[in-house]
C-alpha cells in the first residue's frame, strides 16, 4: 500500500513556522516511503478565509520546495459531499438536530463552570428534540455515551480517552455548512490518507474524529501528533516572539534549505548531527525519532545554519536565491564580474542573503561614500600619491591577473618604502568604500582594470578635496 500523507492548512493568514514544520514532516514521511503528499486547503471558514492567504500558503510551499503530488484540493468545492455524509449520519441515528439557542448554551456552560464541571453540551436535544419556529438547528454527532477511544499515536504513544469526556460536537452549522471535525474526517477518508501528521493542538480532536469514522464504518488513519514549538520564554511560539510567515524569512535573507534544516531539528533528531542535506533528511527521517517534548525556537541557531548553507552550497544555487535580494537594491549582476566568483569571494562574510547582497554591492556599483572612520586613517599622509602610483601602474599592466596585480602592489610598496598596509589600506577603501572584503588582489582582479583605475581616481579627488 502506498503511504499517503497530507498537509491541510486553513487560509486565514500566512504559512507560519508551525505549519511549515508540519508540512515538512508530512512531506518527508511520504518521500521516504515512496508515497504521495496531498495538499488540501481547509477553507470552510468563509468569513476568515481569503484568496490572499491561499496564495501566501502556496508561495511558501513553493519557496521551501515542498512539492505536493496531489492538490491543492479546496473544501469549499466539496460541500455536496459533506452534505451527503451529514445526511447519512442523520439517517443512521448517529447525528441529530439541535435547536438550543446561543443563550441557552451560554447559560448551560456558565452553570457548569459554577459547579466546577467541564463545560460541554449536556445532550438536551439528543433524544426527540422538538423543532422550534424560526430556529435553524445545528446538527450534532451522537458521540457514544460509554466506552473509550484508544489513539495509538506514533509519537506520543497510547492515548486513552473516555467517551463520557466527549460531548456531542456540532458537525453542521445552522446554514447547513459543515464544521472542521466533519470535513477533515470525510476528506482524509476520500483522499485515502493513511498517515495524519499534525500538531498536538489537534490531539483533542482525534478521538472525536475516530468516533465519526467508526460511525461511517471507515478505518481510521494512523496519527502522529507533533509537540508544539515554544518561544524563548517557554510559551507557545507566536507573533510576540517574532514568529511570522515563512516568506518573511525569505525577505530576511534565509536560504529555504537552511529553514528546512532548522525545522526538521525542531522536534526530530538523528544523533548529534545538526546539518542535513535534503536527501539526508528524507533517508534518515522517522516518526520514531520525533521528540515527545516541546521544542524551543532559537533564532541564533537558525542564523548559524543559514551561514553554513551560504558558505557551503553550490554558488549557482546561492545566486538563484540571492538574485531576489540584489534586485531589492537595484543591482544587476550581469553588469560586472561573474556573480558566482563574487559569491565565492564574499560568502564567508555574510550570515544572510541580505547581508551577502550588501557586501557584493561594491562589485557592481562605485562607492557613494567612504567609511568615515576608515577614511580618516587610510586616506592620511601619502595616500593620494600611493593611489596615483597605483592608477598609473595598473594602467600599464599587460596582463590582468591576481599575480600581476600583486606584483604591482609590491612595486608600489617598494617605491614608497612603506609597509604593505600603507598601500593596501587606501587601495581597499578606494575600491570598496569600506565594505568587508577578501584578499585585495582578488578584489581588484574581480573588479577589473577599468573599474579599479576609475575608483582610484575618484578617491584621489576625494582626498584632495579635503
CSV table of N, CA and C in Angstrom, one decimal, residues 362 367 369-380 383 387 423-435 437 440 443-444 455-456 458-459 462-463:
chain,number,residue,atom,x,y,z
A,362,UNK,N,29.5,46.5,-3.9
A,362,UNK,CA,30.6,47.4,-4.4
A,362,UNK,C,31.2,46.8,-5.7
A,367,UNK,N,31.4,53.1,-4.9
A,367,UNK,CA,31.0,53.6,-3.6
A,367,UNK,C,30.6,55.0,-3.7
A,369,UNK,N,30.1,56.8,-0.9
A,369,UNK,CA,30.9,57.5,0.2
A,369,UNK,C,31.8,56.5,0.8
A,370,UNK,N,32.7,57.0,1.6
A,370,UNK,CA,33.7,56.1,2.3
A,370,UNK,C,33.4,56.1,3.8
A,371,UNK,N,33.7,54.9,4.4
A,371,UNK,CA,33.5,54.8,5.8
A,371,UNK,C,34.4,55.9,6.5
A,372,UNK,N,33.8,56.8,7.2
A,372,UNK,CA,34.5,58.0,7.8
A,372,UNK,C,35.7,57.6,8.7
A,373,UNK,N,35.4,56.6,9.5
A,373,UNK,CA,36.5,56.2,10.4
A,373,UNK,C,37.7,55.6,9.6
A,374,UNK,N,37.4,54.8,8.6
A,374,UNK,CA,38.4,54.2,7.8
A,374,UNK,C,39.1,55.2,7.0
A,375,UNK,N,38.4,56.2,6.4
A,375,UNK,CA,39.0,57.2,5.6
A,375,UNK,C,39.9,58.1,6.4
A,376,UNK,N,39.6,58.4,7.6
A,376,UNK,CA,40.5,59.2,8.4
A,376,UNK,C,41.9,58.6,8.6
A,377,UNK,N,41.9,57.3,8.6
A,377,UNK,CA,43.2,56.5,8.8
A,377,UNK,C,43.8,56.2,7.4
A,378,UNK,N,43.0,55.6,6.5
A,378,UNK,CA,43.6,55.1,5.3
A,378,UNK,C,43.9,56.2,4.3
A,379,UNK,N,43.2,57.3,4.3
A,379,UNK,CA,43.5,58.3,3.3
A,379,UNK,C,44.4,59.4,3.9
A,380,UNK,N,45.1,59.1,4.9
A,380,UNK,CA,46.0,60.1,5.5
A,380,UNK,C,47.4,60.0,4.9
A,383,UNK,N,48.7,58.9,1.1
A,383,UNK,CA,47.6,58.0,0.4
A,383,UNK,C,47.3,58.5,-1.0
A,387,UNK,N,47.8,56.2,-4.3
A,387,UNK,CA,46.7,55.8,-5.2
A,387,UNK,C,47.0,56.3,-6.6
A,423,UNK,N,49.8,50.8,1.5
A,423,UNK,CA,49.3,50.7,0.2
A,423,UNK,C,48.0,50.0,0.1
A,424,UNK,N,47.9,48.9,0.8
A,424,UNK,CA,46.7,48.1,0.8
A,424,UNK,C,45.5,48.8,1.4
A,425,UNK,N,45.7,49.6,2.5
A,425,UNK,CA,44.5,50.2,3.1
A,425,UNK,C,43.9,51.2,2.2
A,426,UNK,N,44.6,52.2,1.7
A,426,UNK,CA,43.9,53.2,0.8
A,426,UNK,C,43.4,52.6,-0.4
A,427,UNK,N,44.1,51.6,-1.0
A,427,UNK,CA,43.6,50.9,-2.2
A,427,UNK,C,42.3,50.2,-1.9
A,428,UNK,N,42.2,49.4,-0.8
A,428,UNK,CA,41.0,48.7,-0.5
A,428,UNK,C,39.8,49.7,-0.2
A,429,UNK,N,40.1,50.7,0.5
A,429,UNK,CA,39.0,51.7,0.8
A,429,UNK,C,38.5,52.4,-0.5
A,430,UNK,N,39.4,52.7,-1.3
A,430,UNK,CA,39.1,53.4,-2.6
A,430,UNK,C,38.1,52.5,-3.4
A,431,UNK,N,38.3,51.2,-3.5
A,431,UNK,CA,37.5,50.4,-4.4
A,431,UNK,C,36.3,49.8,-3.7
A,432,UNK,N,36.3,49.7,-2.3
A,432,UNK,CA,35.1,49.0,-1.6
A,432,UNK,C,34.3,50.0,-0.9
A,433,UNK,N,34.8,51.2,-0.5
A,433,UNK,CA,34.1,52.1,0.3
A,433,UNK,C,34.1,51.8,1.8
A,434,UNK,N,34.7,50.6,2.1
A,434,UNK,CA,34.8,50.2,3.5
A,434,UNK,C,34.1,48.9,3.8
A,435,UNK,N,33.5,48.3,2.7
A,435,UNK,CA,32.8,47.0,2.9
A,435,UNK,C,33.8,45.9,3.1
A,437,UNK,N,35.8,42.7,2.8
A,437,UNK,CA,36.2,42.1,1.5
A,437,UNK,C,37.4,41.1,1.7
A,440,UNK,N,43.1,41.6,-1.1
A,440,UNK,CA,43.0,42.7,-2.0
A,440,UNK,C,43.2,42.4,-3.5
A,443,UNK,N,40.0,41.0,-4.9
A,443,UNK,CA,39.0,42.1,-5.1
A,443,UNK,C,39.3,42.9,-6.4
A,444,UNK,N,40.6,43.3,-6.5
A,444,UNK,CA,40.9,44.1,-7.7
A,444,UNK,C,40.8,43.4,-9.0
A,455,UNK,N,38.0,54.1,-9.8
A,455,UNK,CA,37.8,54.3,-8.3
A,455,UNK,C,39.0,54.9,-7.6
A,456,UNK,N,40.2,54.6,-8.1
A,456,UNK,CA,41.4,55.2,-7.5
A,456,UNK,C,41.4,56.7,-7.8
A,458,UNK,N,38.8,58.6,-8.4
A,458,UNK,CA,37.8,59.3,-7.5
A,458,UNK,C,38.3,59.5,-6.1
A,459,UNK,N,38.9,58.5,-5.6
A,459,UNK,CA,39.5,58.6,-4.2
A,459,UNK,C,40.5,59.7,-4.1
A,462,UNK,N,38.7,62.8,-3.9
A,462,UNK,CA,38.1,63.0,-2.6
A,462,UNK,C,39.1,63.5,-1.6
A,463,UNK,N,40.3,62.9,-1.6
A,463,UNK,CA,41.4,63.3,-0.6
A,463,UNK,C,41.8,64.7,-0.9
